[in-house]
């Protein structure tokens, strides 16, 4: 009986702790989950799910200065084979009600079927290490990515 009471008290404490989590922490967890999902979608080539996470007015600013809108990014990614990636050091900054900026560091390794700059060779293995800014906005009842930019870390 004593163990049952202890278990009930422990469960109640855990629930109270989860309910008391600051809204910023809940927002951060939700948006980091969505951001990670975009990377997973690119790796798995799940373009339907990725398209649903990108806003219609989405803009991607590449390290080489090139800017692509949603349809162009989805087409570009069809020529990319993302082999592996890691994301770390997330920071979430609320920009206002219904919008937030994510800052983090990414490392990725993959191949491209087409050269994207003068330095890259078609089909060659590419490794990136970047500082990322990703902006998310609540559109209706769902969060969507509206802007993404990588800056190479040398």
Short mmCIF file of C-alpha atoms in Angstrom, two decimals:
data_model
loop_
_atom_site.label_atom_id
_atom_site.label_comp_id
_atom_site.label_asym_id
_atom_site.label_seq_id
_atom_site.Cartn_x
_atom_site.Cartn_y
_atom_site.Cartn_z
CA UNK A 1 0.00 0.00 0.00
CA UNK A 2 2.84 2.37 0.86
CA UNK A 3 4.41 1.79 -2.60
CA UNK A 4 1.09 2.46 -4.32
CA UNK A 5 0.78 5.76 -2.46
CA UNK A 6 4.36 6.65 -3.33
CA UNK A 7 3.73 5.84 -7.02
CA UNK A 8 0.57 8.00 -7.06
CA UNK A 9 2.43 10.91 -5.46
CA UNK A 10 5.31 10.57 -7.94
CA UNK A 11 2.95 10.54 -10.93
CA UNK A 12 1.10 13.59 -9.56
CA UNK A 13 4.41 15.45 -9.08
CA UNK A 14 5.49 14.66 -12.64
CA UNK A 15 2.18 15.88 -14.05
CA UNK A 16 2.35 19.07 -12.00
CA UNK A 17 5.90 19.67 -13.23
CA UNK A 18 4.86 19.19 -16.87
CA UNK A 19 1.83 21.44 -16.41
CA UNK A 20 4.04 24.13 -14.86
CA UNK A 21 6.51 24.15 -17.78
CA UNK A 22 6.93 27.71 -19.03
CA UNK A 23 5.15 28.44 -22.33
CA UNK A 24 8.52 29.37 -23.90
CA UNK A 25 9.85 25.87 -23.17
CA UNK A 26 6.78 24.28 -24.74
CA UNK A 27 7.09 26.54 -27.78
CA UNK A 28 10.80 25.74 -28.10
CA UNK A 29 10.17 22.00 -27.94
CA UNK A 30 7.40 22.25 -30.54
CA UNK A 31 9.40 24.36 -33.00
CA UNK A 32 12.62 22.37 -32.60
CA UNK A 33 10.52 19.30 -33.37
CA UNK A 34 9.17 20.90 -36.56
CA UNK A 35 12.63 22.10 -37.60
CA UNK A 36 14.10 18.63 -37.08
CA UNK A 37 11.18 17.19 -39.06
CA UNK A 38 12.10 19.36 -42.07
CA UNK A 39 15.60 17.86 -42.04
CA UNK A 40 14.19 14.34 -41.69
CA UNK A 41 11.78 14.98 -44.56
CA UNK A 42 14.68 16.13 -46.76
CA UNK A 43 16.69 13.03 -45.83
CA UNK A 44 13.76 10.64 -46.41
CA UNK A 45 12.64 12.60 -49.49
CA UNK A 46 9.17 13.09 -48.00
CA UNK A 47 8.38 16.19 -50.06
CA UNK A 48 4.65 16.17 -49.25
CA UNK A 49 5.27 16.51 -45.52
CA UNK A 50 8.05 19.03 -46.11
CA UNK A 51 5.78 21.12 -48.35
CA UNK A 52 3.14 21.19 -45.59
CA UNK A 53 5.72 22.57 -43.13
CA UNK A 54 6.84 25.35 -45.50
CA UNK A 55 4.66 28.44 -45.88
CA UNK A 56 3.52 29.37 -49.37
CA UNK A 57 5.69 32.53 -49.11
CA UNK A 58 8.71 30.58 -47.77
CA UNK A 59 12.15 31.94 -48.70
CA UNK A 60 15.48 30.10 -48.40
CA UNK A 61 18.67 32.21 -48.44
CA UNK A 62 21.67 30.03 -49.33
CA UNK A 63 25.23 30.75 -48.11
CA UNK A 64 26.25 31.65 -51.67
CA UNK A 65 23.64 34.45 -51.76
CA UNK A 66 21.13 32.55 -53.87
CA UNK A 67 17.48 32.88 -52.74
CA UNK A 68 14.81 30.31 -53.54
CA UNK A 69 11.08 30.22 -52.90
CA UNK A 70 9.13 27.16 -51.77
CA UNK A 71 8.58 25.48 -55.16
CA UNK A 72 12.20 26.04 -56.17
CA UNK A 73 13.54 24.66 -52.88
CA UNK A 74 11.40 21.53 -53.20
CA UNK A 75 12.65 21.04 -56.78
CA UNK A 76 16.26 21.64 -55.70
CA UNK A 77 16.01 19.11 -52.87
CA UNK A 78 14.95 16.40 -55.33
CA UNK A 79 18.53 16.58 -56.61
CA UNK A 80 20.10 16.30 -53.16
CA UNK A 81 20.94 13.14 -51.25
CA UNK A 82 21.23 14.04 -47.57
CA UNK A 83 23.30 11.25 -46.02
CA UNK A 84 23.39 12.44 -42.41
CA UNK A 85 23.07 15.56 -40.32
CA UNK A 86 23.22 16.83 -36.76
CA UNK A 87 21.56 19.87 -35.18
CA UNK A 88 22.62 21.41 -31.87
CA UNK A 89 22.73 24.49 -29.67
CA UNK A 90 19.15 25.58 -30.32
CA UNK A 91 17.94 28.95 -29.13
CA UNK A 92 14.35 30.08 -29.62
CA UNK A 93 13.41 33.76 -29.63
CA UNK A 94 9.74 34.68 -29.69
CA UNK A 95 9.27 37.53 -32.17
CA UNK A 96 5.66 38.22 -31.26
CA UNK A 97 2.42 36.37 -30.87
CA UNK A 98 2.53 33.59 -33.42
CA UNK A 99 6.12 33.94 -34.64
CA UNK A 100 9.54 32.82 -33.47
CA UNK A 101 13.13 32.64 -34.62
CA UNK A 102 15.27 29.55 -34.18
CA UNK A 103 19.06 29.83 -34.03
CA UNK A 104 21.16 26.67 -34.14
CA UNK A 105 24.21 24.95 -35.55
CA UNK A 106 23.99 22.28 -38.25
CA UNK A 107 26.39 19.79 -39.75
CA UNK A 108 25.38 17.87 -42.83
CA UNK A 109 26.90 15.49 -45.35
CA UNK A 110 25.43 14.69 -48.74
CA UNK A 111 25.63 14.74 -52.52
CA UNK A 112 24.08 16.98 -55.14
CA UNK A 113 23.14 15.90 -58.64
CA UNK A 114 23.85 19.40 -59.92
CA UNK A 115 26.63 21.82 -59.03
CA UNK A 116 25.34 24.77 -57.00
CA UNK A 117 28.45 26.91 -57.02
CA UNK A 118 31.74 27.21 -58.89
CA UNK A 119 33.57 25.18 -56.20
CA UNK A 120 31.31 22.13 -56.15
CA UNK A 121 31.45 19.21 -58.55
CA UNK A 122 28.31 17.38 -59.59
CA UNK A 123 27.80 14.27 -57.45
CA UNK A 124 30.71 14.98 -55.12
CA UNK A 125 30.40 14.48 -51.38
CA UNK A 126 29.75 17.79 -49.64
CA UNK A 127 30.02 18.52 -45.94
CA UNK A 128 28.59 21.65 -44.39
CA UNK A 129 28.91 23.26 -40.99
CA UNK A 130 26.59 26.21 -40.61
CA UNK A 131 24.93 28.65 -38.28
CA UNK A 132 21.21 28.59 -39.08
CA UNK A 133 18.39 31.10 -38.68
CA UNK A 134 14.92 29.70 -39.23
CA UNK A 135 11.75 31.74 -38.74
CA UNK A 136 8.42 30.07 -38.01
CA UNK A 137 4.97 31.68 -38.05
CA UNK A 138 1.62 30.39 -36.89
CA UNK A 139 -0.62 30.29 -39.94
CA UNK A 140 -4.16 29.42 -38.95
CA UNK A 141 -3.80 26.55 -36.50
CA UNK A 142 -0.38 25.30 -37.58
CA UNK A 143 3.22 26.47 -37.48
CA UNK A 144 4.98 26.91 -40.83
CA UNK A 145 8.54 27.81 -41.75
CA UNK A 146 8.66 31.17 -43.55
CA UNK A 147 12.40 31.84 -43.77
CA UNK A 148 15.62 29.84 -43.59
CA UNK A 149 19.24 31.03 -43.87
CA UNK A 150 22.57 29.28 -43.39
CA UNK A 151 25.89 30.99 -42.80
CA UNK A 152 28.94 28.79 -43.26
CA UNK A 153 31.12 28.21 -40.20
CA UNK A 154 34.75 27.95 -41.27
#
